[in-house]
Coordinates of C-alpha atoms in Angstrom, one line a residue:
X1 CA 5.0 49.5 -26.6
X2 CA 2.9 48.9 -23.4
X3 CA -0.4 48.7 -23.4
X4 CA -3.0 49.4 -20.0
X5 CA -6.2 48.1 -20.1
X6 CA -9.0 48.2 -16.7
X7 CA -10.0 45.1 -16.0
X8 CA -11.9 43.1 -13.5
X9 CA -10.9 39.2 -14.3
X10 CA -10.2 39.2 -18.3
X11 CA -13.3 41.3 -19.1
X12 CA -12.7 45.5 -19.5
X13 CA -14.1 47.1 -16.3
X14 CA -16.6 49.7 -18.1
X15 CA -15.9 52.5 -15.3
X16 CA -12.3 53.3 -15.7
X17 CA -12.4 55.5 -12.0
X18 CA -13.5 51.6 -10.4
X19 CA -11.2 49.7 -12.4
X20 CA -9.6 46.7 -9.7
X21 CA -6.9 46.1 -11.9
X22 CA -4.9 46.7 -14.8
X23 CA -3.7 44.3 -17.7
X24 CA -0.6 45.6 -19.0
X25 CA 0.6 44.1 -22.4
X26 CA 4.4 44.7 -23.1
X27 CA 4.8 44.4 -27.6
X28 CA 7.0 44.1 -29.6
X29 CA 7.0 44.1 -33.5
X30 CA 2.4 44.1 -33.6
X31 CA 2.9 41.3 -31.1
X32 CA 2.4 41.1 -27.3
X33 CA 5.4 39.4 -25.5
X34 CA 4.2 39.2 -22.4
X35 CA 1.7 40.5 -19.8
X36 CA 0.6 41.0 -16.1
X37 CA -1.9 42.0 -14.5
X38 CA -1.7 45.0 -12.0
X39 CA -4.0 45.9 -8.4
X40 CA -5.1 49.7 -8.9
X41 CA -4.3 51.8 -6.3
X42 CA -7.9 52.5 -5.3
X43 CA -11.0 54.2 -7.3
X44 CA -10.9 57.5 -8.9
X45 CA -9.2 59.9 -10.6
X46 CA -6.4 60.4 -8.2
X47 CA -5.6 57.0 -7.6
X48 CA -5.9 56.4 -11.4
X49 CA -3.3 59.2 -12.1
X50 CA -0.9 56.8 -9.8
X51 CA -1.6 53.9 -11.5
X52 CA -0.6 55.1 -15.1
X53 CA 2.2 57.3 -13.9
X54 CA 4.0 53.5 -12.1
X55 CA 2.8 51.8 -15.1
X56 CA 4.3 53.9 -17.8
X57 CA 1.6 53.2 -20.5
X58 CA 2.0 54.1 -24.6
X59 CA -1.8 53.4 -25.0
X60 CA -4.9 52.9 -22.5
X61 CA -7.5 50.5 -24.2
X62 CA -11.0 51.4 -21.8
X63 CA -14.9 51.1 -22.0
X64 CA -16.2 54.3 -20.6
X65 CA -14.3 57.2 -19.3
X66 CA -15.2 60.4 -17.5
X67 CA -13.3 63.5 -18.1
X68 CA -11.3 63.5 -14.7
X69 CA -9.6 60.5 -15.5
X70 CA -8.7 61.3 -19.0
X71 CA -7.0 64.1 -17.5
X72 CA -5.1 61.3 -16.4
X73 CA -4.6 59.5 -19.4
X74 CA -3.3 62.4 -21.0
X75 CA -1.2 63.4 -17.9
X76 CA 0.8 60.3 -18.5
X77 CA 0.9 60.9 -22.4
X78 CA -0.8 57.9 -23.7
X79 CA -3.3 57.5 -26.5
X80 CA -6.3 56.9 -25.3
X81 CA -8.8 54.4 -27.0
X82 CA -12.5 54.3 -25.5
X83 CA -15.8 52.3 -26.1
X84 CA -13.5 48.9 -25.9
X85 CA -15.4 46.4 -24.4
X86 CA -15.6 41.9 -24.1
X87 CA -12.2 40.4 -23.1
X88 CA -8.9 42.5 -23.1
X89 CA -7.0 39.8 -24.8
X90 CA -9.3 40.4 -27.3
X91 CA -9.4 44.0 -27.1
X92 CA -5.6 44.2 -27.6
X93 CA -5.3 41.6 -30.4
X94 CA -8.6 43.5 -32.5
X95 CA -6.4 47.2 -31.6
X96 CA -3.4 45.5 -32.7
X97 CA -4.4 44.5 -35.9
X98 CA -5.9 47.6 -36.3
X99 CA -9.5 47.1 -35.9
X100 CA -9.9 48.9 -32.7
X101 CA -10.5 53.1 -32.6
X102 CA -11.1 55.5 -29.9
X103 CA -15.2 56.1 -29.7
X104 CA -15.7 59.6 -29.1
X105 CA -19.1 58.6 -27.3
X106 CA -17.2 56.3 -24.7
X107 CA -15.8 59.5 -23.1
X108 CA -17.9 61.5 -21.2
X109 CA -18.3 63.5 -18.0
X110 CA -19.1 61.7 -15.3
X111 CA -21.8 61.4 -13.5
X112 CA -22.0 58.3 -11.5
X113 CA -21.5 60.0 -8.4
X114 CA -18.7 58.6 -6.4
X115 CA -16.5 61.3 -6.2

């Protein structure tokens, strides 16, 4: 399974459309094997839709995300789970060992104005 999580340095990046960079998290067996980090392509929904379609992703772990860019999620056919936020280790250990759900309120049509 591969796991995508925005991130700016370890921390989630809580606007998925800015995100600088991905985490990716390759498991196997409830147990990550290895990881990388990836550049995003650029900001927004577009860019977004190329970053998860080269990354391949089984599940996106995110803080907030607008509508546009779940279209994106979805376009690549991962499971989304919102409203994560702290480290992305963390994030993906606490998801892992099933602690970690999608919040409904994390997603949300956006609003921020830079598109």
């Amino acid at each position: 399974m591969k796991i995508a999580v925005p991130v700016e340095g370890e921390e989630i990046f809580q606007h998925f459309g800015r995100a600088p960079a991905f985490k990716v998290y390759e498991v196997e067996n409830g147990a990550v094997k290895a990881s990388e980090l990836v550049a995003s392509q650029g900001t927004g929904h577009t860019a977004k839709s190329t970053d998860l379609a080269a990354m391949k992703p089984d599940v996106v772990l995110c803080g907030g995300i607008g509508t546009g860019a779940l279209a994106a999620v979805e376009a690549a056919g991962a499971k989304l789970v919102a409203g994560a936020s702290g480290r992305a280790d963390d994030a993906v250990s606490a998801y892992l060992a099933g602690q970690l759900e999608n919040r409904e309120d994390a997603v949300h049509a956006c609003s921020c104005g830079c598109h």
